[in-house]
Amino acid sequence: MRLGFGCLEPKAAKFFHSYGLLVSGYPFIFLVSPILVTCFLATGLIGLEPLSDALYLYTPTDAPSKTERRIIHDAWPLVDGTFVAGRAVTQSREVQVAVVARSGGNILDRVFSNELKLMESFIRNNITVQFSNRTWSFADLCLAGPDGRCANNDHIQLASRLHQHGINITYPTVRLSDKSAYIASALGGVKLAKGDNGENIIVEATAWLLIYQLKFYPNEISYVSGLWEREFKNKMDEYKKQAKYISITYFHSQTLSDELNRNAERLAPKFIGAFVILVCFSVLCSIVTIKGSGYIDWVVTKPILSVLGVSNAGMGIASAMGMLTYLEIQYNDIIAVMPFLVVAVGTDNMFLMVASLKRTDRNLKYDQRIAECMADAAVSILITALTDALSFGVGTITTIPAVQIFCIYTMCALLLTFAYQLTFFCAILVYYTRIEEQGLHSIWLRPAVTYSSTSPLNVKLFWLGSQPQKPLPSCGTVSSTSSVSTMTSQATSPASKHLHHCAATSFFRNWYAPVLMQPWIRAIAGLWYLIYLGISIYGCTHLKEGLEPANLLVDDSYATPHYRVLEKHYWHYGASLQIVVSNPPDLRDPVERINMDKMASTFANCKVAIGDDSVQFWLREMQVSEEIHKIQYDNEKFYDHAAQYIYSDMSQPWVVDVVWGRNNNSERIIKTFRFMIGMRDISTTTKQTEATNTFREIASRFEQYNVTTYMPLWLFTDQYALVVPNTMQDIIVAVACMLVISALLIPQPVCSFWVAVTIGSIDLGVLGFMTLWNVNLDAISMITIIMSVGFSVDYSAHITYAYVISKESTTSARVCDALGDLGWPVAQGAMSTILAVSVLSDVPAYMIVTFFKTVFLAISIGFLHGLVFLPLMLSVFVGCCSSNKIETKSVKEPRFVGRY
């Protein structure tokens, strides 16, 4: 069989015509079955457990940083007796506290250091939890260092005493004799002066950063540590109010998870509000007045049908979530915004089915009306459901788990909602069409009263209903076994005067479209489009990538100030980078030791590093000690001397920087080692990405040593780097799929090109305008950009199809014809979707507001294209050349529309 352009639509219309007759014959089965399926699948919600690991969800699965972190974790697993602050690569059960001097004071002064000392004592001694009939304090749960003690932050008081006694403190590394300590990652907001030897001397500082590492194994101890973290947060909420001279911010390993949960909790009442708004909007759109009066026609107006239509989407949402829970598909809290989207799309499709029913002849039997309705509307909502679901299906190929999971849930919810529209809602339509056929009131199910000017007011307001006019004898009848061709010829018969026409439809056909086709309006719209493209391209050139950790928090989170302190005082200067040498040379060779020193200098002296004085390298410290103590040793015994130096002071951080092994001769050697350097200017996503790429490029120069660089922010910078190619990949694949669907539905190949142009134009606008609206390209906006591809088809393919099949002979008349059928449906669809997500606009959370902004842009820009730009493009570039094949048909085919 040969497939041509537009080959699918006639076959689908014929199938759904037969399907409508089937549902009309057995409505009870199609009504009850979806309800039973929903009740069964919804029980899966009982076992719903959100996954809230932010690092897993919002960083790419193939991120290089995850491999780098694994290399460090395998070489230096974080176990009791190995913890050194700044060298851990996992944040499990970690608590951070930032202390900033109030009023711009010097944190090293006595008044601040004394209050900080009191806070330290409070954290260690006063924060306790009860578990298994025992009281647990920090001392019981802390992860010990190599010296067997909990990290005590003694360096804070030491630095303060030195400063208070007028002793110069060098920066970023403090050196006392042959001992040194890197403090730039702990002491922030530093002002410096030059010493006699040109070294940096601390004049004053603003902030201290403290780390408290708790045990996270075995599971029972990890659970108690989690309880301590939460108690820490509760106690510090009160304690910081009492602090006179310092401001305190904090963060713990469960903060991001807790804040993601708070995001989801805030959405529940918002969804109820969106549901109520859509119900009210649907009911208003269902109102039909009796011709010649302003009173409601209660036979044709079906408010309960509108309520059930919106509820149909709720059934699809509950079923999808329950089913996927049974299938053990992970759930995360960002999926809480999915119902807003699905219920809006479901409501749009409900509008379409109801409108299609209203366009049928009321003199027909109810089963034939349902068959015509399904032939007209089901193909359209099939296209809408397929394109929207397929766009989210394409989104599952991304490597960001949060996007994958969201797309899976949304795709299933859209497909199940569509299935319920073809079964549950179609059965409801059958029953209400029967009621209308009998002239009964749509709410009270009693005979309605024919309009009369003498009727009492209460009857006019609540009981009036219309009856269809009897058809002319020439009209004939249509049996229940009518073919689709008979159905279409009916559309041009005299009975067409019994179809319901909407005032909004008349507005678009008789007023809006003719005005749009005026030459001067065309010129203005063309200029408007060029301005639109210019602004969009400008926005795209300033695109910002990446979801920063702080953006996962709600705006009023207690952790938001902590991230701001880190950004202000630590990410500009001092953050540490780990550099791992997994294949070191034979360090007994002095030349190789010099090469290692040069490699460290290469890293330390690049533009995003502080310099040589920030290097924390046991080999350098060993050489300094040798020079001070005038030690000489045999190169062949280098490893013995290295071990003696490294383990001579268990409080030094490089105790955990060396991994020992044996060579082929069973000689003890250093198998792997690491060193640290300080970084500068990583306070923005762009600079963080630049730093990541710079250090990885330097590491690639020493391929023979298998060098790895890592710091925790790398997990997010990889997301910044991969989100653009991931988004472009998804857009390209989605557009290709949409074009295949369009080609199967639109009987002219040239029109598929303009569908592609419209999709690209809409996506370009979404990307450009979201940047100008302070929205980054990240995992959240990526979801709605993927979604916008599906929405673009709704606003382009269907309008293009309506233009192509029009029987009019001029381009202006074709545009009037297409917009007459589609202007109001497109407006209804856009309004219902925007109403559904508008309740999210005031949620104080970046993720939720980003979702609202990008959905709003996708819908409004798509609406603008559908009603202005695309009709003009078709009238100018397509013209009437597509009418040759179509005009050989004796009648106009039933046209399908997108969002009604």
JSON list of N, CA, C and O in Angstrom, two decimals, residues 570-590:
[
{"chain": "A", "resi": 570, "resn": "TYR", "atom": "N", "xyz": [32.73, 33.10, 49.36]},
{"chain": "A", "resi": 570, "resn": "TYR", "atom": "CA", "xyz": [33.61, 31.95, 49.16]},
{"chain": "A", "resi": 570, "resn": "TYR", "atom": "C", "xyz": [33.80, 31.57, 47.69]},
{"chain": "A", "resi": 570, "resn": "TYR", "atom": "O", "xyz": [34.86, 31.07, 47.32]},
{"chain": "A", "resi": 571, "resn": "TRP", "atom": "N", "xyz": [32.79, 31.78, 46.87]},
{"chain": "A", "resi": 571, "resn": "TRP", "atom": "CA", "xyz": [32.92, 31.37, 45.47]},
{"chain": "A", "resi": 571, "resn": "TRP", "atom": "C", "xyz": [33.69, 32.40, 44.65]},
{"chain": "A", "resi": 571, "resn": "TRP", "atom": "O", "xyz": [34.12, 32.10, 43.54]},
{"chain": "A", "resi": 572, "resn": "HIS", "atom": "N", "xyz": [33.86, 33.58, 45.17]},
{"chain": "A", "resi": 572, "resn": "HIS", "atom": "CA", "xyz": [34.71, 34.55, 44.48]},
{"chain": "A", "resi": 572, "resn": "HIS", "atom": "C", "xyz": [36.19, 34.24, 44.69]},
{"chain": "A", "resi": 572, "resn": "HIS", "atom": "O", "xyz": [37.01, 34.51, 43.83]},
{"chain": "A", "resi": 573, "resn": "TYR", "atom": "N", "xyz": [36.50, 33.67, 45.85]},
{"chain": "A", "resi": 573, "resn": "TYR", "atom": "CA", "xyz": [37.91, 33.45, 46.18]},
{"chain": "A", "resi": 573, "resn": "TYR", "atom": "C", "xyz": [38.01, 32.40, 47.27]},
{"chain": "A", "resi": 573, "resn": "TYR", "atom": "O", "xyz": [37.42, 32.55, 48.34]},
{"chain": "A", "resi": 574, "resn": "GLY", "atom": "N", "xyz": [38.74, 31.32, 46.99]},
{"chain": "A", "resi": 574, "resn": "GLY", "atom": "CA", "xyz": [39.09, 30.40, 48.07]},
{"chain": "A", "resi": 574, "resn": "GLY", "atom": "C", "xyz": [38.55, 29.00, 47.98]},
{"chain": "A", "resi": 574, "resn": "GLY", "atom": "O", "xyz": [39.07, 28.11, 48.66]},
{"chain": "A", "resi": 575, "resn": "ALA", "atom": "N", "xyz": [37.52, 28.74, 47.18]},
{"chain": "A", "resi": 575, "resn": "ALA", "atom": "CA", "xyz": [36.98, 27.38, 47.10]},
{"chain": "A", "resi": 575, "resn": "ALA", "atom": "C", "xyz": [38.06, 26.41, 46.63]},
{"chain": "A", "resi": 575, "resn": "ALA", "atom": "O", "xyz": [38.88, 26.74, 45.78]},
{"chain": "A", "resi": 576, "resn": "SER", "atom": "N", "xyz": [38.06, 25.19, 47.19]},
{"chain": "A", "resi": 576, "resn": "SER", "atom": "CA", "xyz": [39.14, 24.23, 46.92]},
{"chain": "A", "resi": 576, "resn": "SER", "atom": "C", "xyz": [38.78, 23.27, 45.80]},
{"chain": "A", "resi": 576, "resn": "SER", "atom": "O", "xyz": [37.61, 22.88, 45.64]},
{"chain": "A", "resi": 577, "resn": "LEU", "atom": "N", "xyz": [39.80, 22.89, 45.04]},
{"chain": "A", "resi": 577, "resn": "LEU", "atom": "CA", "xyz": [39.67, 21.91, 43.97]},
{"chain": "A", "resi": 577, "resn": "LEU", "atom": "C", "xyz": [40.59, 20.73, 44.27]},
{"chain": "A", "resi": 577, "resn": "LEU", "atom": "O", "xyz": [41.75, 20.91, 44.63]},
{"chain": "A", "resi": 578, "resn": "GLN", "atom": "N", "xyz": [40.07, 19.52, 44.14]},
{"chain": "A", "resi": 578, "resn": "GLN", "atom": "CA", "xyz": [40.89, 18.32, 44.33]},
{"chain": "A", "resi": 578, "resn": "GLN", "atom": "C", "xyz": [41.47, 17.89, 42.98]},
{"chain": "A", "resi": 578, "resn": "GLN", "atom": "O", "xyz": [40.76, 17.85, 41.97]},
{"chain": "A", "resi": 579, "resn": "ILE", "atom": "N", "xyz": [42.74, 17.58, 43.00]},
{"chain": "A", "resi": 579, "resn": "ILE", "atom": "CA", "xyz": [43.43, 17.09, 41.80]},
{"chain": "A", "resi": 579, "resn": "ILE", "atom": "C", "xyz": [44.04, 15.73, 42.14]},
{"chain": "A", "resi": 579, "resn": "ILE", "atom": "O", "xyz": [44.87, 15.63, 43.05]},
{"chain": "A", "resi": 580, "resn": "VAL", "atom": "N", "xyz": [43.59, 14.70, 41.45]},
{"chain": "A", "resi": 580, "resn": "VAL", "atom": "CA", "xyz": [43.98, 13.33, 41.75]},
{"chain": "A", "resi": 580, "resn": "VAL", "atom": "C", "xyz": [44.92, 12.82, 40.65]},
{"chain": "A", "resi": 580, "resn": "VAL", "atom": "O", "xyz": [44.63, 12.97, 39.46]},
{"chain": "A", "resi": 581, "resn": "VAL", "atom": "N", "xyz": [46.03, 12.23, 41.07]},
{"chain": "A", "resi": 581, "resn": "VAL", "atom": "CA", "xyz": [46.97, 11.59, 40.14]},
{"chain": "A", "resi": 581, "resn": "VAL", "atom": "C", "xyz": [46.84, 10.09, 40.35]},
{"chain": "A", "resi": 581, "resn": "VAL", "atom": "O", "xyz": [47.33, 9.55, 41.34]},
{"chain": "A", "resi": 582, "resn": "SER", "atom": "N", "xyz": [46.13, 9.42, 39.42]},
{"chain": "A", "resi": 582, "resn": "SER", "atom": "CA", "xyz": [45.84, 8.00, 39.59]},
{"chain": "A", "resi": 582, "resn": "SER", "atom": "C", "xyz": [46.94, 7.10, 39.06]},
{"chain": "A", "resi": 582, "resn": "SER", "atom": "O", "xyz": [46.96, 5.90, 39.37]},
{"chain": "A", "resi": 583, "resn": "ASN", "atom": "N", "xyz": [47.85, 7.65, 38.26]},
{"chain": "A", "resi": 583, "resn": "ASN", "atom": "CA", "xyz": [48.96, 6.85, 37.73]},
{"chain": "A", "resi": 583, "resn": "ASN", "atom": "C", "xyz": [50.27, 7.62, 37.92]},
{"chain": "A", "resi": 583, "resn": "ASN", "atom": "O", "xyz": [50.88, 8.09, 36.96]},
{"chain": "A", "resi": 584, "resn": "PRO", "atom": "N", "xyz": [50.69, 7.79, 39.18]},
{"chain": "A", "resi": 584, "resn": "PRO", "atom": "CA", "xyz": [51.88, 8.61, 39.43]},
{"chain": "A", "resi": 584, "resn": "PRO", "atom": "C", "xyz": [53.15, 7.94, 38.92]},
{"chain": "A", "resi": 584, "resn": "PRO", "atom": "O", "xyz": [53.22, 6.71, 38.82]},
{"chain": "A", "resi": 585, "resn": "PRO", "atom": "N", "xyz": [54.15, 8.74, 38.61]},
{"chain": "A", "resi": 585, "resn": "PRO", "atom": "CA", "xyz": [55.43, 8.16, 38.19]},
{"chain": "A", "resi": 585, "resn": "PRO", "atom": "C", "xyz": [56.19, 7.62, 39.40]},
{"chain": "A", "resi": 585, "resn": "PRO", "atom": "O", "xyz": [55.72, 7.70, 40.53]},
{"chain": "A", "resi": 586, "resn": "ASP", "atom": "N", "xyz": [57.36, 7.10, 39.15]},
{"chain": "A", "resi": 586, "resn": "ASP", "atom": "CA", "xyz": [58.24, 6.64, 40.22]},
{"chain": "A", "resi": 586, "resn": "ASP", "atom": "C", "xyz": [58.84, 7.87, 40.90]},
{"chain": "A", "resi": 586, "resn": "ASP", "atom": "O", "xyz": [59.73, 8.53, 40.36]},
{"chain": "A", "resi": 587, "resn": "LEU", "atom": "N", "xyz": [58.33, 8.18, 42.08]},
{"chain": "A", "resi": 587, "resn": "LEU", "atom": "CA", "xyz": [58.74, 9.40, 42.76]},
{"chain": "A", "resi": 587, "resn": "LEU", "atom": "C", "xyz": [60.12, 9.30, 43.38]},
{"chain": "A", "resi": 587, "resn": "LEU", "atom": "O", "xyz": [60.62, 10.28, 43.96]},
{"chain": "A", "resi": 588, "resn": "ARG", "atom": "N", "xyz": [60.75, 8.16, 43.26]},
{"chain": "A", "resi": 588, "resn": "ARG", "atom": "CA", "xyz": [62.15, 8.06, 43.69]},
{"chain": "A", "resi": 588, "resn": "ARG", "atom": "C", "xyz": [63.06, 8.83, 42.74]},
{"chain": "A", "resi": 588, "resn": "ARG", "atom": "O", "xyz": [64.18, 9.18, 43.08]},
{"chain": "A", "resi": 589, "resn": "ASP", "atom": "N", "xyz": [62.55, 9.10, 41.57]},
{"chain": "A", "resi": 589, "resn": "ASP", "atom": "CA", "xyz": [63.30, 9.86, 40.58]},
{"chain": "A", "resi": 589, "resn": "ASP", "atom": "C", "xyz": [63.11, 11.36, 40.85]},
{"chain": "A", "resi": 589, "resn": "ASP", "atom": "O", "xyz": [61.98, 11.86, 40.77]},
{"chain": "A", "resi": 590, "resn": "PRO", "atom": "N", "xyz": [64.17, 12.11, 41.19]},
{"chain": "A", "resi": 590, "resn": "PRO", "atom": "CA", "xyz": [64.02, 13.54, 41.48]},
{"chain": "A", "resi": 590, "resn": "PRO", "atom": "C", "xyz": [63.40, 14.32, 40.33]},
{"chain": "A", "resi": 590, "resn": "PRO", "atom": "O", "xyz": [62.66, 15.30, 40.55]}
]
